[in-house]
Short mmCIF file of C-alpha atoms in Angstrom, two decimals:
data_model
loop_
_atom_site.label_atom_id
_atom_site.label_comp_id
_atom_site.label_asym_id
_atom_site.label_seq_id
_atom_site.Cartn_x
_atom_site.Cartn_y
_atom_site.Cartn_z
CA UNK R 1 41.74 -20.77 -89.11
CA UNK R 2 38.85 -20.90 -86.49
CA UNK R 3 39.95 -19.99 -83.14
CA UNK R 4 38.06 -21.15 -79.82
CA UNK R 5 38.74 -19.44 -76.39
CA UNK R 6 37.55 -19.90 -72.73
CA UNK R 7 38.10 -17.11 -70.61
CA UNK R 8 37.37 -19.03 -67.21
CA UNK R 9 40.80 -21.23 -66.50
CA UNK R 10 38.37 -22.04 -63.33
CA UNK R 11 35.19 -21.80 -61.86
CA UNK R 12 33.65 -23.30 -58.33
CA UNK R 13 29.89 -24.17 -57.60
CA UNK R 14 28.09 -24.95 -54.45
CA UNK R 15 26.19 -28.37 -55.18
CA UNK R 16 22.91 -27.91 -55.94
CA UNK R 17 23.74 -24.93 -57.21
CA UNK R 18 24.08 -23.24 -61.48
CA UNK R 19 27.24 -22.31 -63.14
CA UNK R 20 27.35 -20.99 -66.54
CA UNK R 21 31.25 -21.90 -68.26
CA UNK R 22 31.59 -19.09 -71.16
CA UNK R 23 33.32 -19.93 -74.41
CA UNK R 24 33.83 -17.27 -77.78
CA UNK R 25 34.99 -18.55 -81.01
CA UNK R 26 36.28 -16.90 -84.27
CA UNK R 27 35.23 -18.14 -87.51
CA UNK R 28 34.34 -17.20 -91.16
CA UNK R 29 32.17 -20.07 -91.90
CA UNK R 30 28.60 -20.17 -91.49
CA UNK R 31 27.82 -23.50 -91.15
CA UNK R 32 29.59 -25.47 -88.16
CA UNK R 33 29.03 -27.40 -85.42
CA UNK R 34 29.68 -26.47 -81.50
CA UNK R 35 29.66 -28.83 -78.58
CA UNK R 36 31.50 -29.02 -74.92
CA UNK R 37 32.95 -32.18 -73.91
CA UNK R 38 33.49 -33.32 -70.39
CA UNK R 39 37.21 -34.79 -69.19
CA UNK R 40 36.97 -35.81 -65.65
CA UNK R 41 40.41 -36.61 -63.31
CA UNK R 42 41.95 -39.06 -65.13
CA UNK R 43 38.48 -40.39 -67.10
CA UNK R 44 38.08 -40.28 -70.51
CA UNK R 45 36.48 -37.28 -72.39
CA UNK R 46 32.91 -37.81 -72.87
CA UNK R 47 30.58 -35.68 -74.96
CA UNK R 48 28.20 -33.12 -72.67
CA UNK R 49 26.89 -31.65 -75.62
CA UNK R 50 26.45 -30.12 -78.96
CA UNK R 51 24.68 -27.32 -81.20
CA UNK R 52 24.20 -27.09 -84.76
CA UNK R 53 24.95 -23.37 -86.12
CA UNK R 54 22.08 -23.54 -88.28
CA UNK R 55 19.66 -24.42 -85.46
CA UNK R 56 18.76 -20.88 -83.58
CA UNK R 57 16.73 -23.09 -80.59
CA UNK R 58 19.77 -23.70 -77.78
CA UNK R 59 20.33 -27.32 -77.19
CA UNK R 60 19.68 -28.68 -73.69
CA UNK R 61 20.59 -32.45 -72.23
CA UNK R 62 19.08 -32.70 -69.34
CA UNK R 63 20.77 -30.17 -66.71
CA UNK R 64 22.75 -29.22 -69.14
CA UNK R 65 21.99 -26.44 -71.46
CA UNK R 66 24.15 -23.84 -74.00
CA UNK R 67 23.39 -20.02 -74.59
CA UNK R 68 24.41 -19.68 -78.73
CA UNK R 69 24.78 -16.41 -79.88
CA UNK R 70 25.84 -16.34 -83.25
CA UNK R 71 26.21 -13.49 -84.04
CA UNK R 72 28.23 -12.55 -81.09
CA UNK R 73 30.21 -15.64 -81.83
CA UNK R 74 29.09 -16.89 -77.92
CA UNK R 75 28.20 -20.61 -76.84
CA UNK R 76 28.17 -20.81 -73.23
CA UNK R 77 27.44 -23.94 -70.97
CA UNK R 78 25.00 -23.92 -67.78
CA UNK R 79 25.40 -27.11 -65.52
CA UNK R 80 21.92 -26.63 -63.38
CA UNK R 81 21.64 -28.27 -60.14
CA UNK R 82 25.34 -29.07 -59.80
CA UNK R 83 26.25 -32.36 -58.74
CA UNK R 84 29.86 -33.59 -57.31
CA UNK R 85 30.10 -35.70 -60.29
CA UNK R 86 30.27 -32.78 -62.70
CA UNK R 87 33.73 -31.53 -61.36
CA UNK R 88 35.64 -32.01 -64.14
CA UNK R 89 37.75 -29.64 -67.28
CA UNK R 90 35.55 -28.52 -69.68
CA UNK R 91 36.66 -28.07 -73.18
CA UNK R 92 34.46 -26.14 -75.71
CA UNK R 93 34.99 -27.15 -78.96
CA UNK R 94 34.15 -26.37 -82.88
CA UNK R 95 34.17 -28.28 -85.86
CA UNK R 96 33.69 -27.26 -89.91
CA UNK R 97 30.72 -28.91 -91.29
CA UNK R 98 32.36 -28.93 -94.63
CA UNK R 99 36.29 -28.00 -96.90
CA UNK R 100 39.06 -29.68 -96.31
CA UNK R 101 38.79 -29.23 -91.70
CA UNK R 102 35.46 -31.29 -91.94
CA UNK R 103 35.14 -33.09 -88.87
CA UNK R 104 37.64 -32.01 -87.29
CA UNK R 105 37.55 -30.67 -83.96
CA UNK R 106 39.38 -27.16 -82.71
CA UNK R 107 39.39 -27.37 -78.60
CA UNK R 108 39.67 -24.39 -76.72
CA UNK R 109 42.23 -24.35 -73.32
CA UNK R 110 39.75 -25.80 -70.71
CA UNK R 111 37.62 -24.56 -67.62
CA UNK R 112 38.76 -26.24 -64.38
CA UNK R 113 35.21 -26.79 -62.38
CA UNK R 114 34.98 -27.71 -59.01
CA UNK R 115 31.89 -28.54 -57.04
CA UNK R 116 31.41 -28.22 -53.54
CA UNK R 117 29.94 -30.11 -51.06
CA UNK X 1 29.08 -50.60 -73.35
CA UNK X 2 31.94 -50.32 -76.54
CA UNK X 3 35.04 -48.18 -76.14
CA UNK X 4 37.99 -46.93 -77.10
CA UNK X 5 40.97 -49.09 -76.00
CA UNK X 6 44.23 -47.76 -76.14
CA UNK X 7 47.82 -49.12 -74.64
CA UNK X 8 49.87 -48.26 -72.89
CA UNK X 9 48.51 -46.50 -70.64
CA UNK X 10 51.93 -45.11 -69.79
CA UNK X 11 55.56 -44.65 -71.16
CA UNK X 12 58.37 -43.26 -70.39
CA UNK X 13 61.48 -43.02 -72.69
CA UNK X 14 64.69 -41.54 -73.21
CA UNK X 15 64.82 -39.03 -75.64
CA UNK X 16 65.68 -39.83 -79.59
CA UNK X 17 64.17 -43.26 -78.58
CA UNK X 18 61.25 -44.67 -80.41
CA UNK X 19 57.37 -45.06 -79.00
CA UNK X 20 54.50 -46.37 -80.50
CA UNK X 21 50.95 -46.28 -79.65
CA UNK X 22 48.15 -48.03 -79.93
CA UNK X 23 44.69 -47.51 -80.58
CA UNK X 24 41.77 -49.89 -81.26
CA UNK X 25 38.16 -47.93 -81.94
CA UNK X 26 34.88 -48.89 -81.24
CA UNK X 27 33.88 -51.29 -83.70
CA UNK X 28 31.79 -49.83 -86.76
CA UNK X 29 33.37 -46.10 -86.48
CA UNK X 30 35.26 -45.75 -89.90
CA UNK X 31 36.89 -41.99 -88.48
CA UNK X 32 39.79 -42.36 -86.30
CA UNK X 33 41.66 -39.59 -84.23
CA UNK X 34 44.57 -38.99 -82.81
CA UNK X 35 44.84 -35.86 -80.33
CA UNK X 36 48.17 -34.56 -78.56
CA UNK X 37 46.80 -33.25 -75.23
CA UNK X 38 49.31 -30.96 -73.28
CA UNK X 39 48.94 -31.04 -69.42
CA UNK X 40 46.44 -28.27 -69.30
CA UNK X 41 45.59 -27.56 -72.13
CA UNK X 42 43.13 -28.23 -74.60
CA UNK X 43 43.65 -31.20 -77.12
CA UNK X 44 44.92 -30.47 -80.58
CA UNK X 45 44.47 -33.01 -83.39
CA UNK X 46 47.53 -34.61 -85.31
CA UNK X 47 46.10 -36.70 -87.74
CA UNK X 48 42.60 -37.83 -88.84
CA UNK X 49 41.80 -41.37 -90.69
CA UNK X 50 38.54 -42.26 -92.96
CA UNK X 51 38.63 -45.89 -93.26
CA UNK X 52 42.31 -46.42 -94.28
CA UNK X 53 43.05 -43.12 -95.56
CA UNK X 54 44.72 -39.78 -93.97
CA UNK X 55 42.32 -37.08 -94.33
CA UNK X 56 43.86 -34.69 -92.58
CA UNK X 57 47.42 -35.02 -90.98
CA UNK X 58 48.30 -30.47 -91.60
CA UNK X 59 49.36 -31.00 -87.60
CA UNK X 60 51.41 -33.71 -87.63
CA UNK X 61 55.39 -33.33 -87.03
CA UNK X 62 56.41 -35.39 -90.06
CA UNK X 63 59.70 -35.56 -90.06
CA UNK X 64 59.65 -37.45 -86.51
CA UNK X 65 56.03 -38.56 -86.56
CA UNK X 66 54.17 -41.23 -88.22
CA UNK X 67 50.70 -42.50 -88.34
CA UNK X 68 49.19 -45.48 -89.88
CA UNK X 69 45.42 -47.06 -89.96
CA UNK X 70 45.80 -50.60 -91.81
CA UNK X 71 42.59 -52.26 -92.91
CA UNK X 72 40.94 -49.41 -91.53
CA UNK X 73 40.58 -50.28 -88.02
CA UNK X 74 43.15 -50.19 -85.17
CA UNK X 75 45.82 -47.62 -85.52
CA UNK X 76 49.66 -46.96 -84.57
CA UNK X 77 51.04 -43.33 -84.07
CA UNK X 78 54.90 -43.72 -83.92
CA UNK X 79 57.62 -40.54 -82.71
CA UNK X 80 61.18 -41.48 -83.93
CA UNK X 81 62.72 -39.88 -82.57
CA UNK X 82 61.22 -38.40 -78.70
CA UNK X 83 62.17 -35.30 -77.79
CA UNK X 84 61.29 -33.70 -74.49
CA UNK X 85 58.71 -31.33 -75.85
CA UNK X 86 56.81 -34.33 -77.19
CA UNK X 87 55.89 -35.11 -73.36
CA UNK X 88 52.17 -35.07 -73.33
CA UNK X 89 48.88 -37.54 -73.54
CA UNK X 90 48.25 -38.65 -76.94
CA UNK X 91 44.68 -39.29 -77.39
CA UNK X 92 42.59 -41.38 -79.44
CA UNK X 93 39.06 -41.30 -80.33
CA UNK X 94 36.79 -42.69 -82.95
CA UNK X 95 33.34 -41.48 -84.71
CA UNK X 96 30.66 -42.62 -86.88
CA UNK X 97 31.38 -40.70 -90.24
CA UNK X 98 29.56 -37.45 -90.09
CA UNK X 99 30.87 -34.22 -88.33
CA UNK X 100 27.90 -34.13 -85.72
CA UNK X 101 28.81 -37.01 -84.65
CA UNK X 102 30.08 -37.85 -81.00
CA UNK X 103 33.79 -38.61 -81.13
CA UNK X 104 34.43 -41.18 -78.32
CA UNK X 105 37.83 -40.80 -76.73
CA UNK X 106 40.15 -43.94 -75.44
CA UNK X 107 42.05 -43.36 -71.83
CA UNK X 108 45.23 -41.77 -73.77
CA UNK X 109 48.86 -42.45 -73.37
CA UNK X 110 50.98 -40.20 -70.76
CA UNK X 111 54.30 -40.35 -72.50
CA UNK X 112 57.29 -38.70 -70.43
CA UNK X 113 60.83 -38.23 -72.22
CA UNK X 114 63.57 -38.01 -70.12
#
């Protein structure tokens, strides 16, 4: 069974500032899919982003950007130019892209981030 | 902009009472999910729907719990009966078929068992 883990329960920014939220995961597959999604206080979880494993250029949105190693099994998240409206828990997450867990999506615990002013 | 609409929002019950929840996915999205989401903690999935069928329900407490997707749109997610370790926020979200696909999540429902 894949495993995903985030080592960071909770990291703090000064606005305007980077961040980088780390996340390892454990798998035997070689093709799969890796994203972080966003859950702000008592907002609905909203996709930040995602990576395909067979894509070795990281994937960037904007300020957002990962760091995927795969051979070290690494997919990090930098938030550039932090903004108050980016405190939120931040969930790293996997999915199969094929057998019988296609789809569906293994979270890891969270990363509490909070911004400040 | 289309969402995920789930209700209620909130319940509280007594334990070996029955709850049921509702979801209703954004229109088009044949993959439904429904997520148990302990307070600080990541969310883990309990059963997954394509169209009208379970493709995936390995998580799902099935002896007390019970999903259903007819016509393969809205969804219910039952407990019968609570028990206090089923306090959490049950999730719902719904995809495009497809893996790399965004799910979209609904609010969730904070159940409490007393």
């Amino acid at each position: 069974a894949q495993t995903v883990t985030q080592s960071q329960p909770e990291m703090s920014v000064q606005e305007a500032e980077t961040v980088t939220l780390s996340c390892t995961y454990d798998t035997s597959e070689s093709d799969y899919y890796l994203f972080w999604y966003k859950q702000p206080p008592s907002r609905q979880m909203i996709l930040v982003i995602r990576q395909e494993a067979y894509k070795q250029q990281n994937a960037t949105e904007n300020r957002f950007s990962v760091n995927f190693q795969k051979a070290a099994k690494s997919f990090s998240l930098k938030i550039s130019d932090s903004q108050l409206g980016d405190a939120a828990m931040y969930f790293c997450a996997y999915a199969s892209a094929g057998g019988t867990s296609y789809g569906k999506l293994t979270f890891g615990q969270g990363t509490i981030l909070t911004v400040h002013p | 902009e289309a969402e995920v609409a789930q209700s209620p929002r909130y319940k509280i019950t007594e334990k070996s009472q029955a709850v049921a929840f509702w979801c209703d996915p954004i229109s088009g999205h044949a993959t439904l999910y429904w997520y148990r989401q302990i307070l600080g903690q990541g969310p883990e999935l309990l059963v997954q729907f394509q169209d009208e069928s379970v493709v995936d329900d390995s998580q799902l407490p099935k002896d007390r719990f019970s999903a259903e997707r007819l016509k393969g749109v809205d969804s219910t997610l039952k407990i019968q009966p609570a028990e206090l370790g089923d306090s959490a926020m049950y999730l719902c979200a719904s995809s495009f078929s497809g893996v790399y696909n965004e799910q979209f999540f609904g609010p969730g429902t904070r159940l409490t068992v007393l």
